Amino acid sequence: MDAFQRIKNFVIQQRWEFKEELTENTDLRRDLQLWGDDAFEFLVSFSREFNVDISDFVFSKYFPPEGDRLVPKLLGFIGLNTEPEYHSLTLGDLLSAIVNGKLR
């Protein structure tokens, strides 16, 4: 089984099966709805499963913290954008991390 198929199987095992096809462009936060503790636990499990070093990964650049996600959306709706921009982290990035042995 190739590495990307292993990632897809891991995602399904950790999260659930999705109606949308899992591709290298599938974004963990936007498409898989991962943030806060769930995202952290997912990446720690990923690290262990695929022997990937995540010690230098800056979690806060990619995922919002646990907590109320409704208030920032409401503030954004009335023109007060208080939610920071987050970088994208895709299944393709996880595939690269497996190849490189490190997620940055």
Coordinates of N, CA and C in Angstrom, one line a residue, residues 53-103:
D53 N 8.7 13.5 13.1 CA 9.0 14.4 14.1 C 8.2 15.7 14.0
I54 N 7.4 16.0 15.1 CA 6.6 17.2 15.0 C 7.1 18.2 16.1
S55 N 8.3 18.1 16.6 CA 8.8 18.9 17.7 C 8.9 20.4 17.3
D56 N 9.2 20.7 16.0 CA 9.3 22.1 15.6 C 8.1 22.6 14.9
F57 N 7.0 21.8 14.9 CA 5.8 22.3 14.2 C 5.1 23.3 15.1
V58 N 4.8 24.5 14.5 CA 4.1 25.6 15.3 C 2.6 25.5 15.1
F59 N 2.0 24.8 16.0 CA 0.6 24.4 15.9 C -0.3 25.7 15.7
S60 N 0.0 26.7 16.4 CA -0.9 27.9 16.4 C -0.9 28.7 15.1
K61 N 0.1 28.3 14.2 CA 0.0 28.9 12.8 C -1.0 28.3 11.9
Y62 N -1.4 27.1 12.3 CA -2.3 26.3 11.5 C -3.7 26.1 12.0
F63 N -3.8 26.1 13.3 CA -5.1 25.8 14.0 C -5.5 26.8 15.0
P64 N -6.8 27.1 15.1 CA -7.3 27.9 16.2 C -7.3 27.1 17.5
P65 N -7.3 27.8 18.6 CA -7.4 27.0 19.9 C -8.8 26.5 20.1
E66 N -8.9 25.6 21.0 CA -10.2 25.1 21.5 C -11.0 26.2 22.0
G67 N -12.3 26.2 21.9 CA -13.2 27.2 22.4 C -14.3 27.6 21.5
D68 N -14.9 28.7 21.8 CA -16.1 29.2 21.1 C -15.6 29.7 19.7
R69 N -16.1 29.1 18.6 CA -15.9 29.5 17.3 C -17.0 30.3 16.7
L70 N -18.1 30.4 17.5 CA -19.2 31.2 17.0 C -19.0 32.7 17.1
V71 N -18.4 33.2 18.2 CA -18.2 34.6 18.5 C -17.4 35.2 17.4
P72 N -16.2 34.6 17.0 CA -15.4 35.2 15.9 C -16.2 35.3 14.6
K73 N -17.0 34.3 14.3 CA -17.8 34.3 13.1 C -18.8 35.4 13.1
L74 N -19.5 35.6 14.3 CA -20.5 36.7 14.4 C -19.8 38.1 14.3
L75 N -18.6 38.2 14.9 CA -17.9 39.5 14.8 C -17.5 39.7 13.3
G76 N -17.1 38.7 12.6 CA -16.7 38.8 11.2 C -17.9 39.2 10.4
F77 N -19.1 38.7 10.7 CA -20.3 39.0 10.0 C -20.6 40.5 10.1
I78 N -20.4 41.1 11.2 CA -20.7 42.5 11.3 C -19.5 43.4 11.0
G79 N -18.4 42.8 10.4 CA -17.3 43.6 9.9 C -16.1 43.7 10.9
L80 N -16.2 43.0 12.0 CA -15.0 43.1 12.9 C -14.3 41.7 12.9
N81 N -13.4 41.6 11.9 CA -12.6 40.4 11.7 C -11.6 40.3 12.8
T82 N -11.9 39.4 13.8 CA -10.9 39.2 14.9 C -10.2 37.8 14.8
E83 N -10.6 37.0 13.9 CA -9.9 35.7 13.8 C -8.7 35.8 12.9
P84 N -7.6 35.4 13.4 CA -6.3 35.5 12.6 C -6.4 34.5 11.4
E85 N -5.6 34.8 10.4 CA -5.4 33.9 9.3 C -4.5 32.8 9.7
Y86 N -4.9 31.6 9.3 CA -4.2 30.4 9.6 C -3.6 29.8 8.3
H87 N -2.4 29.2 8.4 CA -1.8 28.5 7.2 C -2.6 27.3 6.9
S88 N -2.5 26.8 5.7 CA -3.2 25.6 5.3 C -2.2 24.4 5.6
L89 N -2.8 23.3 6.1 CA -2.1 22.1 6.3 C -2.9 21.0 5.6
T90 N -2.3 20.4 4.6 CA -3.1 19.4 3.8 C -2.6 18.0 3.9
L91 N -3.3 17.1 3.4 CA -2.9 15.7 3.4 C -1.6 15.6 2.6
G92 N -1.4 16.4 1.6 CA -0.2 16.4 0.8 C 1.0 16.8 1.7
D93 N 0.8 17.8 2.6 CA 1.8 18.2 3.5 C 2.2 17.0 4.5
L94 N 1.2 16.3 4.9 CA 1.5 15.1 5.7 C 2.3 14.1 4.9
L95 N 2.0 13.9 3.7 CA 2.7 13.0 2.8 C 4.2 13.4 2.7
S96 N 4.4 14.7 2.5 CA 5.8 15.3 2.5 C 6.5 15.0 3.9
A97 N 5.7 15.2 4.9 CA 6.3 15.0 6.3 C 6.8 13.5 6.4
I98 N 6.0 12.6 5.9 CA 6.4 11.2 6.0 C 7.8 11.0 5.2
V99 N 7.8 11.6 4.0 CA 9.0 11.4 3.2 C 10.2 12.1 3.9
N100 N 10.0 13.3 4.5 CA 11.1 14.0 5.1 C 11.3 13.6 6.6
G101 N 10.4 12.9 7.2 CA 10.5 12.5 8.6 C 10.2 13.6 9.6
K102 N 9.7 14.7 9.1 CA 9.5 15.9 9.9 C 8.4 16.7 9.4
L103 N 7.6 17.2 10.3 CA 6.5 18.2 9.9 C 6.9 19.5 10.4

